[in-house]
């Protein structure tokens, strides 16, 4: 990184020179970092942080408040709650990291945030099975085909799906050991998949911690646009972490973690009560159906999700 600090407006030249000398000294302290990549990262980080302090003329009280905020994020974080990822999410950093690491590749389906509610080892269901596990909600039939960017079907792709119930809770938030609203299935030999879930509804991200305080202090909503999560992987293809969003949801344009992409919005077509349902399922009330055809990019290790957040 250049050792030249960018100029800061309205600061007397002598003061600016002192501040710039400190920036140069700090950056030079990392010059001996053996790993070139680590050197690049720490010098860029230090440089941007100094620029932030100088540009905003950060006060000592504000610096203390920032340290207090990060300390609170640390205190609430444990193996079930990750406040730092949530902070990255609401600052849009998770989505920016995904954008940087998932350059648009042809027709490949776009990626979005993983979120904190993915759990390894979800129960396997057959094609046409029910992933709701008794989660409350209006039934929703989801179907599609997994293809590669050449348009060829991807047989036996591993498809992990998870979602919140109609009250906006994931099973891991129930406070017991129930597994609901999550499953794994595999596409058939022509890449096709289908399953029953529940029609997604909007829900708030966890807002009882410092990140929630930040959202309130800045007048932002914690709500996420209604969505259903997917993680799709297959040998020799890039693992895709994404969601589909419900067209018409009020939060599409103000999703609290900036996860919505136009290409991921789908029509969840409403079916009146009594409409015959796939698999002959008997449904008392209305239900929805949605199609999501998935295109996996090539050229990456299957295990590399390339995703954060
Ligand atoms: C979610 O969709 O599950 C989620 C994503 C980011 C932060 C919180 C929740
Ligand atoms: Fe979610």
PDB file of C-alpha atoms and ligand atoms in Angstrom:
ATOM      1  CA  UNK A   1       0.000   0.000   0.000  1.00  0.00           C
ATOM      2  CA  UNK A   2       1.170   3.545  -0.672  1.00  0.00           C
ATOM      3  CA  UNK A   3       2.744   5.170   2.386  1.00  0.00           C
ATOM      4  CA  UNK A   4       1.112   8.484   1.445  1.00  0.00           C
ATOM      5  CA  UNK A   5      -1.885   9.307   3.652  1.00  0.00           C
ATOM      6  CA  UNK A   6      -4.729  11.014   1.758  1.00  0.00           C
ATOM      7  CA  UNK A   7      -5.190  14.703   2.621  1.00  0.00           C
ATOM      8  CA  UNK A   8      -7.791  15.623   5.270  1.00  0.00           C
ATOM      9  CA  UNK A   9      -9.744  18.825   4.705  1.00  0.00           C
ATOM     10  CA  UNK A  10      -9.707  21.804   7.101  1.00  0.00           C
ATOM     11  CA  UNK A  11      -6.739  20.657   9.174  1.00  0.00           C
ATOM     12  CA  UNK A  12      -3.807  23.061   9.588  1.00  0.00           C
ATOM     13  CA  UNK A  13      -0.782  21.919   7.601  1.00  0.00           C
ATOM     14  CA  UNK A  14       1.389  21.298  10.674  1.00  0.00           C
ATOM     15  CA  UNK A  15      -1.269  19.158  12.342  1.00  0.00           C
ATOM     16  CA  UNK A  16      -1.872  17.236   9.095  1.00  0.00           C
ATOM     17  CA  UNK A  17       1.856  16.597   8.798  1.00  0.00           C
ATOM     18  CA  UNK A  18       1.948  15.134  12.347  1.00  0.00           C
ATOM     19  CA  UNK A  19      -0.984  12.859  11.592  1.00  0.00           C
ATOM     20  CA  UNK A  20       0.518  11.742   8.291  1.00  0.00           C
ATOM     21  CA  UNK A  21       3.865  11.004   9.961  1.00  0.00           C
ATOM     22  CA  UNK A  22       2.081   8.686  12.386  1.00  0.00           C
ATOM     23  CA  UNK A  23       0.297   6.887   9.535  1.00  0.00           C
ATOM     24  CA  UNK A  24       3.647   6.361   7.766  1.00  0.00           C
ATOM     25  CA  UNK A  25       5.231   5.109  10.984  1.00  0.00           C
ATOM     26  CA  UNK A  26       2.398   2.645  11.648  1.00  0.00           C
ATOM     27  CA  UNK A  27       2.384   1.290   8.095  1.00  0.00           C
ATOM     28  CA  UNK A  28       6.166   0.934   8.110  1.00  0.00           C
ATOM     29  CA  UNK A  29       5.922  -1.100  11.344  1.00  0.00           C
ATOM     30  CA  UNK A  30       4.285  -3.841   9.260  1.00  0.00           C
ATOM     31  CA  UNK A  31       6.829  -3.730   6.433  1.00  0.00           C
ATOM     32  CA  UNK A  32       8.629  -6.786   7.789  1.00  0.00           C
ATOM     33  CA  UNK A  33       5.521  -9.013   7.740  1.00  0.00           C
ATOM     34  CA  UNK A  34       6.804 -12.244   6.163  1.00  0.00           C
ATOM     35  CA  UNK A  35       3.570 -13.052   4.334  1.00  0.00           C
ATOM     36  CA  UNK A  36       3.029 -10.537   1.490  1.00  0.00           C
ATOM     37  CA  UNK A  37      -0.729 -11.076   1.659  1.00  0.00           C
ATOM     38  CA  UNK A  38      -0.892 -10.480   5.418  1.00  0.00           C
ATOM     39  CA  UNK A  39       1.288  -7.387   4.952  1.00  0.00           C
ATOM     40  CA  UNK A  40      -1.109  -6.082   2.309  1.00  0.00           C
ATOM     41  CA  UNK A  41      -4.140  -6.758   4.512  1.00  0.00           C
ATOM     42  CA  UNK A  42      -2.831  -5.217   7.749  1.00  0.00           C
ATOM     43  CA  UNK A  43      -1.368  -2.173   6.015  1.00  0.00           C
ATOM     44  CA  UNK A  44      -4.580  -1.544   4.080  1.00  0.00           C
ATOM     45  CA  UNK A  45      -6.637  -2.020   7.245  1.00  0.00           C
ATOM     46  CA  UNK A  46      -4.459   0.321   9.306  1.00  0.00           C
ATOM     47  CA  UNK A  47      -4.433   2.863   6.476  1.00  0.00           C
ATOM     48  CA  UNK A  48      -8.224   2.873   6.116  1.00  0.00           C
ATOM     49  CA  UNK A  49      -8.759   3.033   9.885  1.00  0.00           C
ATOM     50  CA  UNK A  50      -6.416   6.014  10.205  1.00  0.00           C
ATOM     51  CA  UNK A  51      -8.166   7.693   7.281  1.00  0.00           C
ATOM     52  CA  UNK A  52     -11.516   7.136   9.048  1.00  0.00           C
ATOM     53  CA  UNK A  53     -10.273   8.644  12.327  1.00  0.00           C
ATOM     54  CA  UNK A  54      -8.729  11.628  10.566  1.00  0.00           C
ATOM     55  CA  UNK A  55     -11.596  12.272   8.177  1.00  0.00           C
ATOM     56  CA  UNK A  56     -14.311  12.112  10.871  1.00  0.00           C
ATOM     57  CA  UNK A  57     -12.069  13.832  13.505  1.00  0.00           C
ATOM     58  CA  UNK A  58     -13.105  10.997  15.850  1.00  0.00           C
ATOM     59  CA  UNK A  59     -13.387  12.182  19.471  1.00  0.00           C
ATOM     60  CA  UNK A  60     -11.929  10.232  22.403  1.00  0.00           C
ATOM     61  CA  UNK A  61     -15.470   9.569  23.706  1.00  0.00           C
ATOM     62  CA  UNK A  62     -16.481   8.197  20.316  1.00  0.00           C
ATOM     63  CA  UNK A  63     -13.391   5.979  20.245  1.00  0.00           C
ATOM     64  CA  UNK A  64     -14.333   4.690  23.721  1.00  0.00           C
ATOM     65  CA  UNK A  65     -17.925   4.081  22.590  1.00  0.00           C
ATOM     66  CA  UNK A  66     -16.624   2.093  19.607  1.00  0.00           C
ATOM     67  CA  UNK A  67     -14.424  -0.030  21.881  1.00  0.00           C
ATOM     68  CA  UNK A  68     -17.432  -0.533  24.204  1.00  0.00           C
ATOM     69  CA  UNK A  69     -19.563  -1.579  21.232  1.00  0.00           C
ATOM     70  CA  UNK A  70     -17.014  -4.138  20.008  1.00  0.00           C
ATOM     71  CA  UNK A  71     -16.569  -5.418  23.566  1.00  0.00           C
ATOM     72  CA  UNK A  72     -20.350  -5.929  23.829  1.00  0.00           C
ATOM     73  CA  UNK A  73     -20.267  -7.817  20.503  1.00  0.00           C
ATOM     74  CA  UNK A  74     -17.602 -10.082  22.002  1.00  0.00           C
ATOM     75  CA  UNK A  75     -19.529 -10.655  25.238  1.00  0.00           C
ATOM     76  CA  UNK A  76     -22.725 -11.769  23.483  1.00  0.00           C
ATOM     77  CA  UNK A  77     -20.886 -14.012  21.008  1.00  0.00           C
ATOM     78  CA  UNK A  78     -20.692 -17.725  21.778  1.00  0.00           C
ATOM     79  CA  UNK A  79     -20.950 -20.931  19.767  1.00  0.00           C
ATOM     80  CA  UNK A  80     -24.648 -20.241  19.053  1.00  0.00           C
ATOM     81  CA  UNK A  81     -24.569 -16.471  18.541  1.00  0.00           C
ATOM     82  CA  UNK A  82     -22.081 -14.618  16.311  1.00  0.00           C
ATOM     83  CA  UNK A  83     -22.556 -10.886  16.746  1.00  0.00           C
ATOM     84  CA  UNK A  84     -19.508  -9.974  14.637  1.00  0.00           C
ATOM     85  CA  UNK A  85     -20.941 -11.718  11.576  1.00  0.00           C
ATOM     86  CA  UNK A  86     -24.236  -9.975  12.243  1.00  0.00           C
ATOM     87  CA  UNK A  87     -22.342  -6.671  12.359  1.00  0.00           C
ATOM     88  CA  UNK A  88     -20.650  -7.528   9.074  1.00  0.00           C
ATOM     89  CA  UNK A  89     -24.101  -8.366   7.652  1.00  0.00           C
ATOM     90  CA  UNK A  90     -25.801  -5.090   8.616  1.00  0.00           C
ATOM     91  CA  UNK A  91     -22.818  -3.078   7.350  1.00  0.00           C
ATOM     92  CA  UNK A  92     -23.154  -4.845   3.992  1.00  0.00           C
ATOM     93  CA  UNK A  93     -19.635  -6.267   4.368  1.00  0.00           C
ATOM     94  CA  UNK A  94     -20.804  -9.865   4.072  1.00  0.00           C
ATOM     95  CA  UNK A  95     -22.553  -9.098   0.785  1.00  0.00           C
ATOM     96  CA  UNK A  96     -19.555  -7.115  -0.474  1.00  0.00           C
ATOM     97  CA  UNK A  97     -17.253 -10.050   0.300  1.00  0.00           C
ATOM     98  CA  UNK A  98     -19.651 -12.340  -1.569  1.00  0.00           C
ATOM     99  CA  UNK A  99     -19.715  -9.917  -4.524  1.00  0.00           C
ATOM    100  CA  UNK A 100     -15.905  -9.776  -4.631  1.00  0.00           C
ATOM    101  CA  UNK A 101     -15.626 -13.564  -4.457  1.00  0.00           C
ATOM    102  CA  UNK A 102     -18.487 -14.477  -6.786  1.00  0.00           C
ATOM    103  CA  UNK A 103     -17.963 -12.408  -9.894  1.00  0.00           C
ATOM    104  CA  UNK A 104     -20.924 -12.822 -12.221  1.00  0.00           C
ATOM    105  CA  UNK A 105     -20.178 -15.854 -14.364  1.00  0.00           C
ATOM    106  CA  UNK A 106     -22.440 -16.277 -17.350  1.00  0.00           C
ATOM    107  CA  UNK A 107     -25.782 -17.613 -16.345  1.00  0.00           C
ATOM    108  CA  UNK A 108     -24.697 -18.905 -12.930  1.00  0.00           C
ATOM    109  CA  UNK A 109     -27.237 -18.292 -10.177  1.00  0.00           C
ATOM    110  CA  UNK A 110     -26.236 -15.404  -7.934  1.00  0.00           C
ATOM    111  CA  UNK A 111     -25.064 -15.983  -4.379  1.00  0.00           C
ATOM    112  CA  UNK A 112     -26.202 -14.274  -1.207  1.00  0.00           C
ATOM    113  CA  UNK A 113     -25.549 -14.448   2.539  1.00  0.00           C
ATOM    114  CA  UNK A 114     -25.307 -17.750   4.385  1.00  0.00           C
ATOM    115  CA  UNK A 115     -26.731 -16.298   7.613  1.00  0.00           C
ATOM    116  CA  UNK A 116     -26.332 -17.816  11.078  1.00  0.00           C
ATOM    117  CA  UNK A 117     -28.999 -20.512  10.891  1.00  0.00           C
ATOM    118  CA  UNK A 118     -27.434 -23.153   8.629  1.00  0.00           C
ATOM    119  CA  UNK A 119     -26.851 -26.415  10.514  1.00  0.00           C
ATOM    120  CA  UNK A 120     -24.772 -29.335   9.236  1.00  0.00           C
ATOM    121  CA  UNK A 121     -26.428 -32.734   9.240  1.00  0.00           C
ATOM    122  CA  UNK A 122     -30.029 -31.803   8.390  1.00  0.00           C
ATOM    123  CA  UNK A 123     -32.279 -34.822   7.769  1.00  0.00           C
ATOM    124  CA  UNK A 124     -32.295 -36.253   4.253  1.00  0.00           C
ATOM    125  CA  UNK A 125     -35.664 -36.188   2.481  1.00  0.00           C
ATOM    126  CA  UNK A 126     -36.628 -37.801  -0.834  1.00  0.00           C
ATOM    127  CA  UNK A 127     -37.563 -35.694  -3.852  1.00  0.00           C
ATOM    128  CA  UNK A 128     -41.106 -34.519  -3.174  1.00  0.00           C
ATOM    129  CA  UNK A 129     -40.602 -34.884   0.601  1.00  0.00           C
ATOM    130  CA  UNK A 130     -41.445 -32.323   3.283  1.00  0.00           C
ATOM    131  CA  UNK A 131     -38.665 -30.218   4.829  1.00  0.00           C
ATOM    132  CA  UNK A 132     -40.988 -28.345   7.196  1.00  0.00           C
ATOM    133  CA  UNK A 133     -40.730 -30.971   9.927  1.00  0.00           C
ATOM    134  CA  UNK A 134     -43.939 -29.594  11.415  1.00  0.00           C
ATOM    135  CA  UNK A 135     -42.872 -25.921  11.273  1.00  0.00           C
ATOM    136  CA  UNK A 136     -45.908 -23.625  11.296  1.00  0.00           C
ATOM    137  CA  UNK A 137     -46.781 -22.070   7.960  1.00  0.00           C
ATOM    138  CA  UNK A 138     -48.687 -22.211   4.716  1.00  0.00           C
ATOM    139  CA  UNK A 139     -47.489 -25.167   2.624  1.00  0.00           C
ATOM    140  CA  UNK A 140     -45.239 -24.295  -0.297  1.00  0.00           C
ATOM    141  CA  UNK A 141     -44.196 -26.566  -3.169  1.00  0.00           C
ATOM    142  CA  UNK A 142     -40.717 -25.813  -4.503  1.00  0.00           C
ATOM    143  CA  UNK A 143     -39.384 -27.372  -7.696  1.00  0.00           C
ATOM    144  CA  UNK A 144     -36.601 -26.844 -10.191  1.00  0.00           C
ATOM    145  CA  UNK A 145     -33.643 -28.260 -12.076  1.00  0.00           C
ATOM    146  CA  UNK A 146     -29.945 -27.946 -11.276  1.00  0.00           C
ATOM    147  CA  UNK A 147     -27.834 -27.280 -14.382  1.00  0.00           C
ATOM    148  CA  UNK A 148     -24.271 -26.208 -15.159  1.00  0.00           C
ATOM    149  CA  UNK A 149     -23.444 -23.109 -17.195  1.00  0.00           C
ATOM    150  CA  UNK A 150     -23.426 -25.203 -20.386  1.00  0.00           C
ATOM    151  CA  UNK A 151     -27.083 -26.008 -19.704  1.00  0.00           C
ATOM    152  CA  UNK A 152     -26.403 -29.630 -18.842  1.00  0.00           C
ATOM    153  CA  UNK A 153     -28.448 -31.085 -15.960  1.00  0.00           C
ATOM    154  CA  UNK A 154     -26.451 -31.800 -12.802  1.00  0.00           C
ATOM    155  CA  UNK A 155     -27.533 -35.201 -11.468  1.00  0.00           C
ATOM    156  CA  UNK A 156     -27.334 -35.991  -7.741  1.00  0.00           C
ATOM    157  CA  UNK A 157     -26.449 -32.429  -6.687  1.00  0.00           C
ATOM    158  CA  UNK A 158     -26.618 -32.008  -2.917  1.00  0.00           C
ATOM    159  CA  UNK A 159     -29.289 -29.452  -2.014  1.00  0.00           C
ATOM    160  CA  UNK A 160     -29.498 -28.122   1.549  1.00  0.00           C
ATOM    161  CA  UNK A 161     -32.582 -26.008   2.281  1.00  0.00           C
ATOM    162  CA  UNK A 162     -33.554 -24.142   5.437  1.00  0.00           C
ATOM    163  CA  UNK A 163     -36.071 -21.488   6.425  1.00  0.00           C
ATOM    164  CA  UNK A 164     -37.877 -19.781   9.290  1.00  0.00           C
ATOM    165  CA  UNK A 165     -41.406 -20.769  10.256  1.00  0.00           C
ATOM    166  CA  UNK A 166     -44.452 -18.517   9.825  1.00  0.00           C
ATOM    167  CA  UNK A 167     -43.619 -16.812  13.142  1.00  0.00           C
ATOM    168  CA  UNK A 168     -40.140 -15.921  11.885  1.00  0.00           C
ATOM    169  CA  UNK A 169     -38.222 -18.439  14.002  1.00  0.00           C
ATOM    170  CA  UNK A 170     -35.678 -21.016  12.896  1.00  0.00           C
ATOM    171  CA  UNK A 171     -35.733 -24.371  14.718  1.00  0.00           C
ATOM    172  CA  UNK A 172     -32.434 -23.499  16.454  1.00  0.00           C
ATOM    173  CA  UNK A 173     -34.290 -20.595  18.097  1.00  0.00           C
ATOM    174  CA  UNK A 174     -37.050 -22.814  19.550  1.00  0.00           C
ATOM    175  CA  UNK A 175     -35.021 -23.591  22.669  1.00  0.00           C
ATOM    176  CA  UNK A 176     -35.490 -27.360  22.337  1.00  0.00           C
ATOM    177  CA  UNK A 177     -33.976 -30.037  20.090  1.00  0.00           C
ATOM    178  CA  UNK A 178     -36.654 -30.032  17.396  1.00  0.00           C
ATOM    179  CA  UNK A 179     -35.469 -30.081  13.791  1.00  0.00           C
ATOM    180  CA  UNK A 180     -37.882 -28.205  11.544  1.00  0.00           C
ATOM    181  CA  UNK A 181     -37.659 -26.107   8.418  1.00  0.00           C
ATOM    182  CA  UNK A 182     -34.459 -27.723   7.187  1.00  0.00           C
ATOM    183  CA  UNK A 183     -33.482 -30.733   5.093  1.00  0.00           C
ATOM    184  CA  UNK A 184     -31.055 -32.111   2.578  1.00  0.00           C
ATOM    185  CA  UNK A 185     -32.094 -33.703  -0.698  1.00  0.00           C
ATOM    186  CA  UNK A 186     -30.416 -34.695  -3.951  1.00  0.00           C
ATOM    187  CA  UNK A 187     -31.389 -33.885  -7.503  1.00  0.00           C
ATOM    188  CA  UNK A 188     -32.400 -36.891  -9.602  1.00  0.00           C
ATOM    189  CA  UNK A 189     -30.481 -38.222 -12.622  1.00  0.00           C
ATOM    190  CA  UNK A 190     -31.874 -35.364 -14.741  1.00  0.00           C
ATOM    191  CA  UNK A 191     -30.998 -32.665 -12.204  1.00  0.00           C
ATOM    192  CA  UNK A 192     -34.601 -32.274 -11.029  1.00  0.00           C
ATOM    193  CA  UNK A 193     -35.610 -31.606  -7.442  1.00  0.00           C
ATOM    194  CA  UNK A 194     -38.828 -30.788  -5.586  1.00  0.00           C
ATOM    195  CA  UNK A 195     -39.910 -30.536  -1.978  1.00  0.00           C
ATOM    196  CA  UNK A 196     -42.578 -29.187   0.337  1.00  0.00           C
ATOM    197  CA  UNK A 197     -41.733 -26.369   2.735  1.00  0.00           C
ATOM    198  CA  UNK A 198     -43.641 -23.387   4.100  1.00  0.00           C
ATOM    199  CA  UNK A 199     -44.245 -20.094   2.323  1.00  0.00           C
ATOM    200  CA  UNK A 200     -41.504 -17.740   3.619  1.00  0.00           C
ATOM    201  CA  UNK A 201     -42.510 -14.697   5.676  1.00  0.00           C
ATOM    202  CA  UNK A 202     -40.404 -11.683   6.766  1.00  0.00           C
ATOM    203  CA  UNK A 203     -38.614 -11.926  10.119  1.00  0.00           C
ATOM    204  CA  UNK A 204     -36.171  -9.810  12.146  1.00  0.00           C
ATOM    205  CA  UNK A 205     -32.509 -10.662  12.538  1.00  0.00           C
ATOM    206  CA  UNK A 206     -31.500 -11.081  16.200  1.00  0.00           C
ATOM    207  CA  UNK A 207     -31.757  -7.535  17.579  1.00  0.00           C
ATOM    208  CA  UNK A 208     -31.407  -8.015  21.350  1.00  0.00           C
ATOM    209  CA  UNK A 209     -27.664  -7.253  21.272  1.00  0.00           C
ATOM    210  CA  UNK A 210     -25.341  -4.420  20.271  1.00  0.00           C
ATOM    211  CA  UNK A 211     -26.109  -4.811  16.567  1.00  0.00           C
ATOM    212  CA  UNK A 212     -29.806  -4.327  17.357  1.00  0.00           C
ATOM    213  CA  UNK A 213     -28.833  -1.207  19.349  1.00  0.00           C
ATOM    214  CA  UNK A 214     -26.938   0.052  16.304  1.00  0.00           C
ATOM    215  CA  UNK A 215     -29.954  -0.525  14.052  1.00  0.00           C
ATOM    216  CA  UNK A 216     -32.239   1.324  16.473  1.00  0.00           C
ATOM    217  CA  UNK A 217     -29.785   4.214  16.907  1.00  0.00           C
ATOM    218  CA  UNK A 218     -29.605   4.600  13.133  1.00  0.00           C
ATOM    219  CA  UNK A 219     -33.334   4.247  12.524  1.00  0.00           C
ATOM    220  CA  UNK A 220     -32.955   0.994  10.591  1.00  0.00           C
ATOM    221  CA  UNK A 221     -35.288  -1.983  10.587  1.00  0.00           C
ATOM    222  CA  UNK A 222     -33.988  -5.440  11.574  1.00  0.00           C
ATOM    223  CA  UNK A 223     -36.358  -7.133   9.091  1.00  0.00           C
ATOM    224  CA  UNK A 224     -35.198  -9.522   6.416  1.00  0.00           C
ATOM    225  CA  UNK A 225     -37.209  -9.923   3.232  1.00  0.00           C
ATOM    226  CA  UNK A 226     -39.083 -13.271   3.099  1.00  0.00           C
ATOM    227  CA  UNK A 227     -36.723 -15.944   1.811  1.00  0.00           C
ATOM    228  CA  UNK A 228     -35.837 -19.610   1.604  1.00  0.00           C
ATOM    229  CA  UNK A 229     -32.157 -20.610   1.895  1.00  0.00           C
ATOM    230  CA  UNK A 230     -30.321 -22.974  -0.456  1.00  0.00           C
ATOM    231  CA  UNK A 231     -26.814 -24.413  -0.457  1.00  0.00           C
ATOM    232  CA  UNK A 232     -26.192 -26.481  -3.571  1.00  0.00           C
ATOM    233  CA  UNK A 233     -23.042 -28.467  -4.281  1.00  0.00           C
ATOM    234  CA  UNK A 234     -21.865 -30.962  -6.849  1.00  0.00           C
ATOM    235  CA  UNK A 235     -18.548 -32.498  -7.813  1.00  0.00           C
ATOM    236  CA  UNK A 236     -16.355 -30.114  -9.830  1.00  0.00           C
ATOM    237  CA  UNK A 237     -18.795 -27.192  -9.603  1.00  0.00           C
ATOM    238  CA  UNK A 238     -18.794 -24.123  -7.429  1.00  0.00           C
ATOM    239  CA  UNK A 239     -20.911 -24.502  -4.311  1.00  0.00           C
ATOM    240  CA  UNK A 240     -23.759 -22.013  -4.385  1.00  0.00           C
ATOM    241  CA  UNK A 241     -25.100 -20.376  -1.222  1.00  0.00           C
ATOM    242  CA  UNK A 242     -28.202 -18.414  -2.014  1.00  0.00           C
ATOM    243  CA  UNK A 243     -31.871 -17.702  -1.240  1.00  0.00           C
ATOM    244  CA  UNK A 244     -35.036 -17.196  -3.197  1.00  0.00           C
ATOM    245  CA  UNK A 245     -37.106 -14.187  -2.203  1.00  0.00           C
ATOM    246  CA  UNK A 246     -40.875 -13.756  -2.373  1.00  0.00           C
ATOM    247  CA  UNK A 247     -41.954 -11.242  -5.016  1.00  0.00           C
ATOM    248  CA  UNK A 248     -44.137  -8.572  -3.440  1.00  0.00           C
ATOM    249  CA  UNK A 249     -42.573  -8.806   0.032  1.00  0.00           C
ATOM    250  CA  UNK A 250     -42.514  -5.343   1.621  1.00  0.00           C
ATOM    251  CA  UNK A 251     -38.866  -5.693   2.696  1.00  0.00           C
ATOM    252  CA  UNK A 252     -37.278  -6.511  -0.665  1.00  0.00           C
ATOM    253  CA  UNK A 253     -35.858  -3.006  -0.949  1.00  0.00           C
ATOM    254  CA  UNK A 254     -34.768  -2.658   2.664  1.00  0.00           C
ATOM    255  CA  UNK A 255     -33.505  -6.078   3.621  1.00  0.00           C
ATOM    256  CA  UNK A 256     -31.452  -5.490   6.780  1.00  0.00           C
ATOM    257  CA  UNK A 257     -28.443  -7.444   5.456  1.00  0.00           C
ATOM    258  CA  UNK A 258     -28.583  -6.215   1.818  1.00  0.00           C
ATOM    259  CA  UNK A 259     -29.051  -9.807   0.627  1.00  0.00           C
ATOM    260  CA  UNK A 260     -31.691  -9.265  -2.062  1.00  0.00           C
ATOM    261  CA  UNK A 261     -30.735  -9.581  -5.721  1.00  0.00           C
ATOM    262  CA  UNK A 262     -33.316  -9.032  -8.423  1.00  0.00           C
ATOM    263  CA  UNK A 263     -32.412 -12.333 -10.105  1.00  0.00           C
ATOM    264  CA  UNK A 264     -33.358 -14.230  -6.938  1.00  0.00           C
ATOM    265  CA  UNK A 265     -36.908 -12.867  -6.589  1.00  0.00           C
ATOM    266  CA  UNK A 266     -39.543 -15.440  -7.488  1.00  0.00           C
ATOM    267  CA  UNK A 267     -43.312 -15.596  -7.821  1.00  0.00           C
ATOM    268  CA  UNK A 268     -44.741 -17.772  -5.095  1.00  0.00           C
ATOM    269  CA  UNK A 269     -47.979 -18.528  -6.931  1.00  0.00           C
ATOM    270  CA  UNK A 270     -50.947 -18.730  -4.604  1.00  0.00           C
ATOM    271  CA  UNK A 271     -53.176 -21.806  -4.953  1.00  0.00           C
ATOM    272  CA  UNK A 272     -56.702 -21.674  -3.613  1.00  0.00           C
ATOM    273  CA  UNK A 273     -57.889 -24.210  -1.052  1.00  0.00           C
ATOM    274  CA  UNK A 274     -58.886 -27.391  -2.833  1.00  0.00           C
ATOM    275  CA  UNK A 275     -56.396 -27.003  -5.719  1.00  0.00           C
ATOM    276  CA  UNK A 276     -54.953 -30.489  -6.296  1.00  0.00           C
ATOM    277  CA  UNK A 277     -51.437 -30.575  -4.856  1.00  0.00           C
ATOM    278  CA  UNK A 278     -48.334 -32.446  -6.093  1.00  0.00           C
ATOM    279  CA  UNK A 279     -47.994 -35.953  -4.765  1.00  0.00           C
ATOM    280  CA  UNK A 280     -51.721 -36.007  -4.024  1.00  0.00           C
ATOM    281  CA  UNK A 281     -51.093 -34.179  -0.730  1.00  0.00           C
ATOM    282  CA  UNK A 282     -54.308 -33.259   1.083  1.00  0.00           C
ATOM    283  CA  UNK A 283     -54.161 -29.579   2.060  1.00  0.00           C
ATOM    284  CA  UNK A 284     -57.030 -27.966   3.934  1.00  0.00           C
ATOM    285  CA  UNK A 285     -56.278 -24.331   3.041  1.00  0.00           C
ATOM    286  CA  UNK A 286     -54.457 -22.350   0.376  1.00  0.00           C
ATOM    287  CA  UNK A 287     -50.859 -23.109  -0.535  1.00  0.00           C
ATOM    288  CA  UNK A 288     -48.169 -21.699  -2.830  1.00  0.00           C
ATOM    289  CA  UNK A 289     -45.816 -23.054  -5.461  1.00  0.00           C
ATOM    290  CA  UNK A 290     -42.558 -21.693  -6.799  1.00  0.00           C
ATOM    291  CA  UNK A 291     -40.008 -22.692  -9.436  1.00  0.00           C
ATOM    292  CA  UNK A 292     -36.284 -22.167  -8.922  1.00  0.00           C
ATOM    293  CA  UNK A 293     -33.944 -23.415 -11.629  1.00  0.00           C
ATOM    294  CA  UNK A 294     -30.369 -23.341 -10.409  1.00  0.00           C
ATOM    295  CA  UNK A 295     -27.208 -22.863 -12.472  1.00  0.00           C
ATOM    296  CA  UNK A 296     -23.921 -23.812 -10.824  1.00  0.00           C
ATOM    297  CA  UNK A 297     -20.703 -22.156 -11.987  1.00  0.00           C
ATOM    298  CA  UNK A 298     -17.758 -24.358 -12.850  1.00  0.00           C
ATOM    299  CA  UNK A 299     -14.141 -24.261 -11.914  1.00  0.00           C
ATOM    300  CA  UNK A 300     -14.086 -24.228  -8.133  1.00  0.00           C
ATOM    301  CA  UNK A 301     -13.651 -26.827  -5.460  1.00  0.00           C
ATOM    302  CA  UNK A 302     -17.028 -28.175  -4.343  1.00  0.00           C
ATOM    303  CA  UNK A 303     -16.185 -27.536  -0.661  1.00  0.00           C
ATOM    304  CA  UNK A 304     -15.420 -23.835  -1.180  1.00  0.00           C
ATOM    305  CA  UNK A 305     -18.672 -22.038  -0.408  1.00  0.00           C
ATOM    306  CA  UNK A 306     -17.072 -18.661  -1.133  1.00  0.00           C
ATOM    307  CA  UNK A 307     -19.700 -17.316   1.226  1.00  0.00           C
ATOM    308  CA  UNK A 308     -19.741 -15.419   4.450  1.00  0.00           C
ATOM    309  CA  UNK A 309     -22.400 -14.088   6.733  1.00  0.00           C
TER     310      UNK A 309
HETATM  311  C1  LIG B   1     -30.766 -15.261   7.729  1.00  0.00           C
HETATM  312  O1  LIG B   1     -31.263 -15.126   6.681  1.00  0.00           O
HETATM  313  O2  LIG B   1     -31.029 -16.299   8.271  1.00  0.00           O
HETATM  314  C2  LIG B   1     -29.875 -14.206   8.310  1.00  0.00           C
HETATM  315  C3  LIG B   1     -28.882 -13.658   7.519  1.00  0.00           C
HETATM  316  C4  LIG B   1     -28.040 -12.700   8.052  1.00  0.00           C
HETATM  317  C5  LIG B   1     -28.193 -12.309   9.366  1.00  0.00           C
HETATM  318  C6  LIG B   1     -29.196 -12.846  10.155  1.00  0.00           C
HETATM  319  C7  LIG B   1     -30.049 -13.788   9.618  1.00  0.00           C
HETATM  320 FE1  LIG B   2     -32.823 -16.618   6.811  1.00  0.00          FE
END
